[in-house]
mmCIF file of C-alpha atoms in Angstrom:
data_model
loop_
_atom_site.group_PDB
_atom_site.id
_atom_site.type_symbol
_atom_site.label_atom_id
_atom_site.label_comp_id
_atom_site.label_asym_id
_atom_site.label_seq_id
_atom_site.Cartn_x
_atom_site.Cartn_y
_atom_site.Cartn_z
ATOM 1 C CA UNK A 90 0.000 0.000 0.000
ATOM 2 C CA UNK A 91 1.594 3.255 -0.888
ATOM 3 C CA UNK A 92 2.013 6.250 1.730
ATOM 4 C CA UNK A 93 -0.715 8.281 0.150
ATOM 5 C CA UNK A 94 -3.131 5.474 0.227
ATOM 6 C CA UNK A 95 -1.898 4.553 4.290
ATOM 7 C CA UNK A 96 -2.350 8.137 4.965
ATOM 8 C CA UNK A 97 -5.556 8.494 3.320
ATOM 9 C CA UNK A 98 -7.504 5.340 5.074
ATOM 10 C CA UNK A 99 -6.135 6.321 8.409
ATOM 11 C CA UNK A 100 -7.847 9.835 8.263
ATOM 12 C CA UNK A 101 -10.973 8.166 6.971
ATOM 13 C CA UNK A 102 -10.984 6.343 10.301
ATOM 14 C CA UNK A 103 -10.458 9.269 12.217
ATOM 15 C CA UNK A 104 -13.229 11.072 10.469
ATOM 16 C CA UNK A 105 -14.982 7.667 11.004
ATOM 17 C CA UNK A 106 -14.252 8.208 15.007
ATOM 18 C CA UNK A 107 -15.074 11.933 15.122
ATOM 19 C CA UNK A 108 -18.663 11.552 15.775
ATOM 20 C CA UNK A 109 -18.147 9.341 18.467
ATOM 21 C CA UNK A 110 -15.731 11.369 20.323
ATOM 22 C CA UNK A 111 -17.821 14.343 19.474
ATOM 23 C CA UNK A 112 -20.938 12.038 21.199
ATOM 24 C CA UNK A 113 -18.705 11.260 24.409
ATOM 25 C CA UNK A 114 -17.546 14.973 24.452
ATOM 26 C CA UNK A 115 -21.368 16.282 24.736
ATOM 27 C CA UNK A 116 -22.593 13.389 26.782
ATOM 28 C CA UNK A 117 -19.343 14.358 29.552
ATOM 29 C CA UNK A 118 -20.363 17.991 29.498
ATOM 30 C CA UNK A 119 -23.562 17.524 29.837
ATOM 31 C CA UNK A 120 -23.365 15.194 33.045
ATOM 32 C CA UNK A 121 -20.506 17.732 34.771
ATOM 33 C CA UNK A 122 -23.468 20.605 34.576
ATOM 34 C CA UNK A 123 -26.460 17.742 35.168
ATOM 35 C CA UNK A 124 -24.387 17.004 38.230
ATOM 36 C CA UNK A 125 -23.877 20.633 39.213
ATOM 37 C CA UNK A 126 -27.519 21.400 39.019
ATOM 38 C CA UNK A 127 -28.493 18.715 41.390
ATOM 39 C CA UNK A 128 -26.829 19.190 43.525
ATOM 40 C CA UNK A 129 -26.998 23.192 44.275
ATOM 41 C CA UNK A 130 -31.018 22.496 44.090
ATOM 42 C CA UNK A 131 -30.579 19.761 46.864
ATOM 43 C CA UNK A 132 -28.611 22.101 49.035
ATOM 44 C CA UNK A 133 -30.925 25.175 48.723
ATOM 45 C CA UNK A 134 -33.527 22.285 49.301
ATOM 46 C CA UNK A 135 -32.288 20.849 52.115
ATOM 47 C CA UNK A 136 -32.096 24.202 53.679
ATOM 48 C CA UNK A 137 -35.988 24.673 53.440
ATOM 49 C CA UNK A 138 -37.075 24.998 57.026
ATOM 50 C CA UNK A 139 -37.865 21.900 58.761
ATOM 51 C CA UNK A 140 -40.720 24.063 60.611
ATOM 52 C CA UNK A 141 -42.702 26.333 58.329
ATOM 53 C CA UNK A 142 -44.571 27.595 61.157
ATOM 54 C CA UNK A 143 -41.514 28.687 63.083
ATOM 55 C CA UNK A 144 -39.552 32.357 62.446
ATOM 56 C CA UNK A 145 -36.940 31.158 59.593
ATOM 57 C CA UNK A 146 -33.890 32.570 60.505
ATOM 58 C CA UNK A 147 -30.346 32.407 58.669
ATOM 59 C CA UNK A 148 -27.210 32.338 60.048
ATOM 60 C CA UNK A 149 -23.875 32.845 58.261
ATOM 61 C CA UNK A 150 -20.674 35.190 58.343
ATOM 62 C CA UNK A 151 -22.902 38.069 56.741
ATOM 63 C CA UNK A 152 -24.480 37.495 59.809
ATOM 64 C CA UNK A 153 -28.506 37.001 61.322
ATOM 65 C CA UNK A 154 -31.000 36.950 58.904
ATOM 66 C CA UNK A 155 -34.008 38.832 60.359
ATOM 67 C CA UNK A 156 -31.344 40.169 63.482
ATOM 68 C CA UNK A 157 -34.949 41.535 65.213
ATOM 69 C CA UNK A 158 -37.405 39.504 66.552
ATOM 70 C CA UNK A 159 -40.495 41.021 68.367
ATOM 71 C CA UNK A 160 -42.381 38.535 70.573
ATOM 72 C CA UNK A 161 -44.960 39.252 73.440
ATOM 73 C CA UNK A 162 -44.566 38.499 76.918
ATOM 74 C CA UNK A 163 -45.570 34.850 77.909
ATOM 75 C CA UNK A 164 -45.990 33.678 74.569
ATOM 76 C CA UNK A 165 -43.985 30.841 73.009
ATOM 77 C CA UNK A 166 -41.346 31.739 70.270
ATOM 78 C CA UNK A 167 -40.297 29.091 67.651
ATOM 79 C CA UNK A 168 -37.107 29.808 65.694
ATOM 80 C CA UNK A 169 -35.844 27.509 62.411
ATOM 81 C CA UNK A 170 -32.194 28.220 62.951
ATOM 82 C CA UNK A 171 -30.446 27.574 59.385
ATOM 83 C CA UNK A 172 -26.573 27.553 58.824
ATOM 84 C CA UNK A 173 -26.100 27.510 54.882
ATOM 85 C CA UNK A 174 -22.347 28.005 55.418
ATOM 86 C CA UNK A 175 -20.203 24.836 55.262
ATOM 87 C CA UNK A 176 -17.240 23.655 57.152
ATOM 88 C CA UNK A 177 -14.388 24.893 54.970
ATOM 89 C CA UNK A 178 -15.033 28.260 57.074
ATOM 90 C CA UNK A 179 -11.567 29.179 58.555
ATOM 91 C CA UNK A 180 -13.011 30.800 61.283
ATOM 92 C CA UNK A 181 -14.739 28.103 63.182
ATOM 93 C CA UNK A 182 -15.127 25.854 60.697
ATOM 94 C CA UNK A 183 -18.626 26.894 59.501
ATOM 95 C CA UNK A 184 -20.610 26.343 62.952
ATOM 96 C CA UNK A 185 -22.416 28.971 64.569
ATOM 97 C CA UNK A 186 -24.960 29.349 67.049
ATOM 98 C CA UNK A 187 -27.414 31.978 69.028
ATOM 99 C CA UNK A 188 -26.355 32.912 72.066
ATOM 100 C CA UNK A 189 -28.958 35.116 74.392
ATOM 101 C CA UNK A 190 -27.987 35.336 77.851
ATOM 102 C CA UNK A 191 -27.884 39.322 78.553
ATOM 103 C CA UNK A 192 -30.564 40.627 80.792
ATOM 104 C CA UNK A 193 -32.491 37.383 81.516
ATOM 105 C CA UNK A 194 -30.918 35.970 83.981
ATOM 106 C CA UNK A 195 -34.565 36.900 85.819
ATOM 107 C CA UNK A 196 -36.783 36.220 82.866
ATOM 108 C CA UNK A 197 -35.257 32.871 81.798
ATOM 109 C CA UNK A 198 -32.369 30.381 81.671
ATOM 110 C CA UNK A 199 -29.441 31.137 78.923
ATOM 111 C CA UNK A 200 -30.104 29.751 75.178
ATOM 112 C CA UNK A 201 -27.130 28.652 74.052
ATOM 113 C CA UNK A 202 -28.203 26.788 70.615
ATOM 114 C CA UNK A 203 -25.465 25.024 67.855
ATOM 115 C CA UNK A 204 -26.012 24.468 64.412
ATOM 116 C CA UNK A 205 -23.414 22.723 62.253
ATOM 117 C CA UNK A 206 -22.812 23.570 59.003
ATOM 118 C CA UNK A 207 -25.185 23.224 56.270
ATOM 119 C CA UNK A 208 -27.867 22.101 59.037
ATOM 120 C CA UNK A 209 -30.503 23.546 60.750
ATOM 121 C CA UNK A 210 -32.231 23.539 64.567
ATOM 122 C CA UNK A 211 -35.746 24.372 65.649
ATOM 123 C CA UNK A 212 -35.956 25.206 69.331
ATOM 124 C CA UNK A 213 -38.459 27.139 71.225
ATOM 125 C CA UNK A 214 -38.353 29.424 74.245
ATOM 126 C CA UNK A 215 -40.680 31.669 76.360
ATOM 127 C CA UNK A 216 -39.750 35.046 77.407
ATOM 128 C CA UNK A 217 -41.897 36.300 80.373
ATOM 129 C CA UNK A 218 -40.641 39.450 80.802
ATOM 130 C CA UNK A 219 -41.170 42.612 78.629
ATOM 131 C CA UNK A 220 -38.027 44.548 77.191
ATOM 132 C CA UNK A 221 -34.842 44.380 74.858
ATOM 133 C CA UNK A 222 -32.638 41.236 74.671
ATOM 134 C CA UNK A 223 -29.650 40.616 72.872
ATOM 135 C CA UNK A 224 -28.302 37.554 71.550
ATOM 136 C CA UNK A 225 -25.042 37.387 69.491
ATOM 137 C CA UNK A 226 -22.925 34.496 67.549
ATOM 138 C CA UNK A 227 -19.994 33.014 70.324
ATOM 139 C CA UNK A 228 -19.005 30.163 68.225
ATOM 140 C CA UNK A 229 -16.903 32.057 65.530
ATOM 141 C CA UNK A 230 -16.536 35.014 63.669
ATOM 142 C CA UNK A 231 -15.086 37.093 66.522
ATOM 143 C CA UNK A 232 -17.999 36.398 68.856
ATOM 144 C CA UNK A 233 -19.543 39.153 70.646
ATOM 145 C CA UNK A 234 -17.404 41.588 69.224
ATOM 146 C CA UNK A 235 -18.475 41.078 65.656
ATOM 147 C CA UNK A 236 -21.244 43.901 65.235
ATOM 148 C CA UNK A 237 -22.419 41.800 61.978
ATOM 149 C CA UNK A 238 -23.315 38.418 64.141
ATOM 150 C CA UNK A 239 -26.118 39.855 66.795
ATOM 151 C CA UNK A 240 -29.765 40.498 66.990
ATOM 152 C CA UNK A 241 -32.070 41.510 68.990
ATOM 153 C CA UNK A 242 -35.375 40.403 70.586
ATOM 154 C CA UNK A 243 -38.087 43.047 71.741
ATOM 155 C CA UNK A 244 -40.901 41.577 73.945
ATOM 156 C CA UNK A 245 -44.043 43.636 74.739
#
């Protein structure tokens, strides 16, 4: 078989094999942004509140998400904690929690609730006592300090 003739059956094949890598190429992309899809709608689904009856609230580094809470004396208060952050965080490693102690040591005991990354809580308290409380993130982020990671609950 002469050169010419080799040279022109092998790129025959290749043209023969184009589609098919062409096929493979489109089916690989596709299933890279398939994947990716799935799974940043299972993680904003998974952080759905448990509770829909409960005050969603979001905590990350940008801080509380609502950071005021009004309530009335007396009457149960139901909070969906969410942490959306994950635990690649160098400060803390992504866990964070509500912290409300100030000014109740006469209304009720200290709160002191943990979420880990990419999880959420549901917990319920009672305040009895009209006024302004403050709670605050201690687990990371500079703590108390960090003017970004507090709220504040008003009872009347």
């Amino acid at each position: 078989m002469s050169k010419s003739r080799k040279h022109k059956v092998t790129k025959e094949k290749q043209e023969k094999k184009l589609p098919y890598k062409s096929i493979l190429f489109m089916f690989i992309v596709i299933a890279i942004f398939g994947s990716a899809i799935y799974l940043i709608m299972s993680k904003s689904a998974a952080l759905e509140p448990v509770d829909k009856d409960a005050i969603k609230m979001t905590i990350s580094m940008a801080g509380f998400e609502p950071n005021i809470i009004r309530a009335k004396a007396g009457e149960p208060v139901t909070i969906n904690l969410i942490n959306p952050d994950n635990s690649h965080h160098t400060d803390g490693g992504g866990v964070h929690n509500f912290f409300l102690s100030e000014g109740l040591a006469s209304v009720m005991s200290d709160l002191n609730i943990t979420v880990l990354p990419e999880s959420q809580k549901v917990f319920t308290f009672t305040p009895t006592k009209p006024g302004e409380y403050h709670w605050y993130c201690d687990s990371c982020c500079g703590g108390k300090e960090n003017p970004s990671m507090h709220g504040t609950l008003i009872v009347a």
